[in-house]
Amino acid sequence: MLTLTQVKNKSAQRLTGLHPVVRSAATALIERCYKLNISILITQGLRTIAEQDALYAQGRTKPGAIVTNARGGYSYHNFGLAVDFALLLPNGSSVSWDMCRDGNNNQIADWQEVVKEAKGLGFEWGGDWTSFKDYPHFQMAFGLTLTQLRAGTKPSTSAVESAYKVINRKEEEELKSDVIAVVKVNGVKVADGVLEKGITYVPVRVIAEALGAQVGYDSATRTVEIISSH
């Protein structure tokens, strides 16, 4: 199985040129999906106008199937505000667009789990569109139309700040819900501890004093000393 670093490195090049918020959200999406035992690959990020026009020509004036209805300048990809993804298979080199695949065997399609995480991070999903559905597509419009973007309008500071809050809130909620453990001494709660990889972390002074001991700290040697009164 690939490590998280290896999975992230496979998408790193395609995150270049994205709006910083979109890049942060895409990175968080990779990380969150990995925690669900789902590896994803960002297959497309920033797409130039020329690249968009070439893609639009596919299935029209060039061989291949039609994959987009957007000409150059008519896709959020052209402004660094969108990404496409695929499921990264266990061999680490192949990808899948199978929306029914359940690679982590939890009776929920991996694709839908990725979509749920993406929406929680503030992405709009192309699969929700009513006309041309783009199932691998996520975007952040920041309230701007493509007409505004073509005219040079940039996401406002307030819109960017709001987007970051959504991303950070997901991480904060995860910390609160997953790693807090109540610590009791003789049946009395004395602190909230942090549970990580089976180990509960709690301030030593709180526990020591609850047991009737005194705590000292030697800054020179960086030593914590617990003196029992018993």
C-alpha positions as MATLAB code, in Angstrom:
seq = 'MLTLTQVKNKSAQRLTGLHPVVRSAATALIERCYKLNISILITQGLRTIAEQDALYAQGRTKPGAIVTNARGGYSYHNFGLAVDFALLLPNGSSVSWDMCRDGNNNQIADWQEVVKEAKGLGFEWGGDWTSFKDYPHFQMAFGLTLTQLRAGTKPSTSAVESAYKVINRKEEEELKSDVIAVVKVNGVKVADGVLEKGITYVPVRVIAEALGAQVGYDSATRTVEIISSH';
ca = [
       0.000    0.000    0.000;
       1.255    3.467   -0.860;
       2.020    5.898    1.944;
       0.131    9.170    2.167;
       3.236   11.012    1.019;
       3.480    8.816   -2.061;
      -0.188    9.353   -2.873;
       0.135   13.123   -2.478;
       3.270   13.238   -4.605;
       1.413   11.647   -7.516;
      -0.948   14.652   -7.616;
       1.576   17.355   -6.750;
       2.300   18.468  -10.312;
      -1.387   18.896  -11.138;
      -1.929   21.096   -8.095;
       0.526   23.645   -9.443;
      -1.112   26.848  -10.638;
      -4.366   26.342   -8.742;
      -5.804   29.121   -6.613;
      -4.247   28.661   -3.129;
      -7.609   27.848   -1.529;
      -8.432   25.247   -4.168;
      -4.979   23.742   -3.767;
      -5.437   23.570    0.021;
      -8.859   21.976   -0.352;
      -7.606   19.454   -2.911;
      -4.703   18.515   -0.643;
      -7.076   18.122    2.298;
      -9.329   15.969    0.126;
      -6.461   13.611   -0.690;
      -5.589   13.371    3.010;
      -9.145   12.824    4.202;
      -9.847   10.177    1.587;
      -6.632    8.378    2.522;
      -7.915    8.143    6.106;
     -10.939    6.332    4.660;
      -8.593    3.889    2.894;
      -9.369    5.522   -0.444;
      -6.471    6.792   -2.534;
      -7.298    9.385   -5.179;
      -5.334   11.044   -7.942;
      -5.915   14.601   -9.114;
      -5.946   14.081  -12.870;
      -6.491   17.697  -13.905;
      -6.011   21.077  -12.299;
      -5.230   24.315  -14.082;
      -6.007   24.026  -17.782;
      -4.905   26.711  -20.221;
      -7.267   28.251  -22.762;
      -5.442   26.401  -25.558;
      -5.702   23.105  -23.717;
      -9.407   23.708  -23.135;
      -9.999   24.429  -26.822;
      -8.144   21.243  -27.778;
     -10.252   19.247  -25.335;
     -13.428   20.831  -26.691;
     -12.426   19.799  -30.218;
     -12.251   16.154  -29.155;
     -15.285   14.357  -30.521;
     -16.139   17.318  -32.717;
     -13.344   18.216  -35.112;
     -10.855   15.712  -33.686;
     -11.097   11.964  -32.970;
     -12.401   10.719  -29.640;
     -15.448   11.017  -27.451;
     -16.887   14.341  -26.320;
     -15.654   15.005  -22.793;
     -16.567   18.662  -22.275;
     -19.082   21.233  -23.406;
     -16.797   24.115  -22.457;
     -14.689   26.104  -24.903;
     -11.542   27.894  -23.779;
     -12.396   30.454  -21.098;
     -15.671   28.699  -20.289;
     -14.368   26.303  -17.656;
     -13.364   26.986  -14.074;
     -10.277   24.895  -14.809;
      -9.023   27.791  -16.957;
      -8.855   30.006  -13.861;
      -7.305   27.498  -11.437;
     -10.586   26.985   -9.605;
     -11.319   23.340  -10.446;
      -9.843   19.857  -10.247;
     -10.746   16.449  -11.656;
     -10.011   13.198   -9.841;
      -9.903    9.447  -10.278;
      -9.565    6.546   -7.867;
      -5.964    5.412   -7.520;
      -5.795    1.623   -7.576;
      -3.699   -0.411   -5.102;
      -0.891   -0.977   -7.619;
      -0.202    2.767   -7.396;
       0.021    3.241  -11.152;
      -3.492    2.608  -12.490;
      -6.638    4.644  -11.938;
     -10.351    3.914  -12.099;
     -13.448    5.952  -12.866;
     -15.705    3.130  -11.660;
     -18.313    4.933   -9.580;
     -19.490    1.648   -8.049;
     -16.075    0.480   -6.845;
     -15.893   -0.282   -3.110;
     -12.183   -0.710   -2.595;
     -12.307   -0.222    1.177;
     -15.135   -2.775    1.517;
     -17.456   -0.693    3.672;
     -20.542   -1.183    1.463;
     -20.361    2.431    0.272;
     -19.073    3.306   -3.192;
     -15.644    4.951   -2.882;
     -16.681    7.581   -5.433;
     -19.565    8.760   -3.279;
     -17.335    8.890   -0.212;
     -14.912   11.145   -2.095;
     -17.793   13.367   -3.224;
     -19.057   13.678    0.355;
     -15.638   14.723    1.624;
     -15.201   17.191   -1.249;
     -18.531   18.869   -0.565;
     -17.623   19.112    3.108;
     -14.512   21.024    2.080;
     -16.530   23.524    0.045;
     -16.315   22.032   -3.440;
     -19.191   22.017   -5.910;
     -19.567   18.653   -7.661;
     -20.090   18.363  -11.409;
     -22.262   15.309  -10.820;
     -24.961   17.580   -9.410;
     -25.285   19.579  -12.611;
     -28.620   19.234  -14.366;
     -27.411   19.316  -17.971;
     -23.948   17.968  -18.778;
     -22.831   15.958  -15.756;
     -19.099   15.887  -15.027;
     -18.658   13.219  -12.362;
     -14.878   13.570  -11.759;
     -15.131   17.373  -11.470;
     -14.933   19.595   -8.367;
     -14.806   23.386   -8.414;
     -14.928   26.487   -6.222;
     -16.596   29.430   -7.932;
     -16.348   31.904   -5.009;
     -19.672   33.330   -6.210;
     -18.179   34.382   -9.534;
     -19.536   33.596  -12.985;
     -17.296   32.633  -15.886;
     -18.169   35.941  -17.524;
     -16.774   37.784  -14.507;
     -13.658   35.614  -14.461;
     -13.023   36.204  -18.177;
     -13.301   39.927  -17.471;
     -10.517   39.626  -14.909;
     -12.506   39.582  -11.665;
     -10.726   37.766   -8.865;
     -12.236   36.033   -5.811;
     -12.828   38.587   -3.077;
     -10.857   38.559    0.152;
     -13.996   37.751    2.144;
     -14.881   34.839   -0.153;
     -11.375   33.437    0.168;
     -11.440   33.777    3.960;
     -14.815   32.035    4.114;
     -13.491   29.171    2.002;
     -10.492   28.723    4.277;
     -12.806   28.641    7.315;
     -14.768   25.783    5.756;
     -11.580   23.804    5.133;
     -10.203   24.469    8.613;
     -13.530   23.751   10.295;
     -13.489   20.224    8.877;
     -10.093   19.623   10.440;
     -11.105   21.175   13.763;
     -14.283   19.104   13.908;
     -12.299   15.962   13.240;
      -9.928   16.753   16.075;
     -12.786   17.419   18.486;
     -14.720   14.307   17.544;
     -11.919   11.800   17.150;
      -9.127   12.485   19.625;
     -10.666   13.809   22.829;
     -10.740   11.382   25.750;
     -12.143   12.054   29.238;
      -9.575   11.371   31.964;
     -10.832   10.490   35.446;
      -9.014    9.902   38.722;
     -10.948    7.818   41.246;
     -14.127    8.405   39.292;
     -13.753   12.191   39.062;
     -13.057   13.897   35.737;
      -9.845   15.886   35.919;
      -9.084   16.678   32.277;
      -9.751   16.093   28.590;
      -6.939   14.109   27.036;
      -5.875   13.697   23.434;
      -6.139   10.143   22.132;
      -3.664    9.360   19.363;
      -2.711    5.892   18.092;
      -3.922    4.251   21.289;
      -2.041    6.612   23.605;
      -3.834    9.177   25.755;
      -1.952   12.458   26.253;
      -2.890   14.669   29.213;
      -1.061   17.433   31.157;
       1.136   15.750   33.740;
       0.431   18.421   36.370;
      -3.297   17.756   36.265;
      -2.870   14.044   36.875;
      -0.141   14.433   39.483;
      -2.047   16.974   41.551;
      -5.218   14.880   41.318;
      -3.179   12.077   42.927;
      -1.890   14.377   45.648;
       1.587   14.838   44.190;
       3.578   17.948   43.404;
       5.134   18.721   40.026;
       8.366   20.576   39.417;
      10.140   21.506   36.204;
      13.857   22.078   35.721;
      14.216   24.229   32.593;
      17.975   23.721   32.448;
      17.700   19.951   32.096;
      14.139   19.984   30.734;
      13.129   17.539   33.432;
       9.685   17.119   34.944;
       9.820   15.832   38.517;
       6.825   14.395   40.328;
       7.053   14.301   44.130;
       4.565   12.049   45.863;
       3.238   13.034   49.260;
       2.639    9.402   50.236;
];
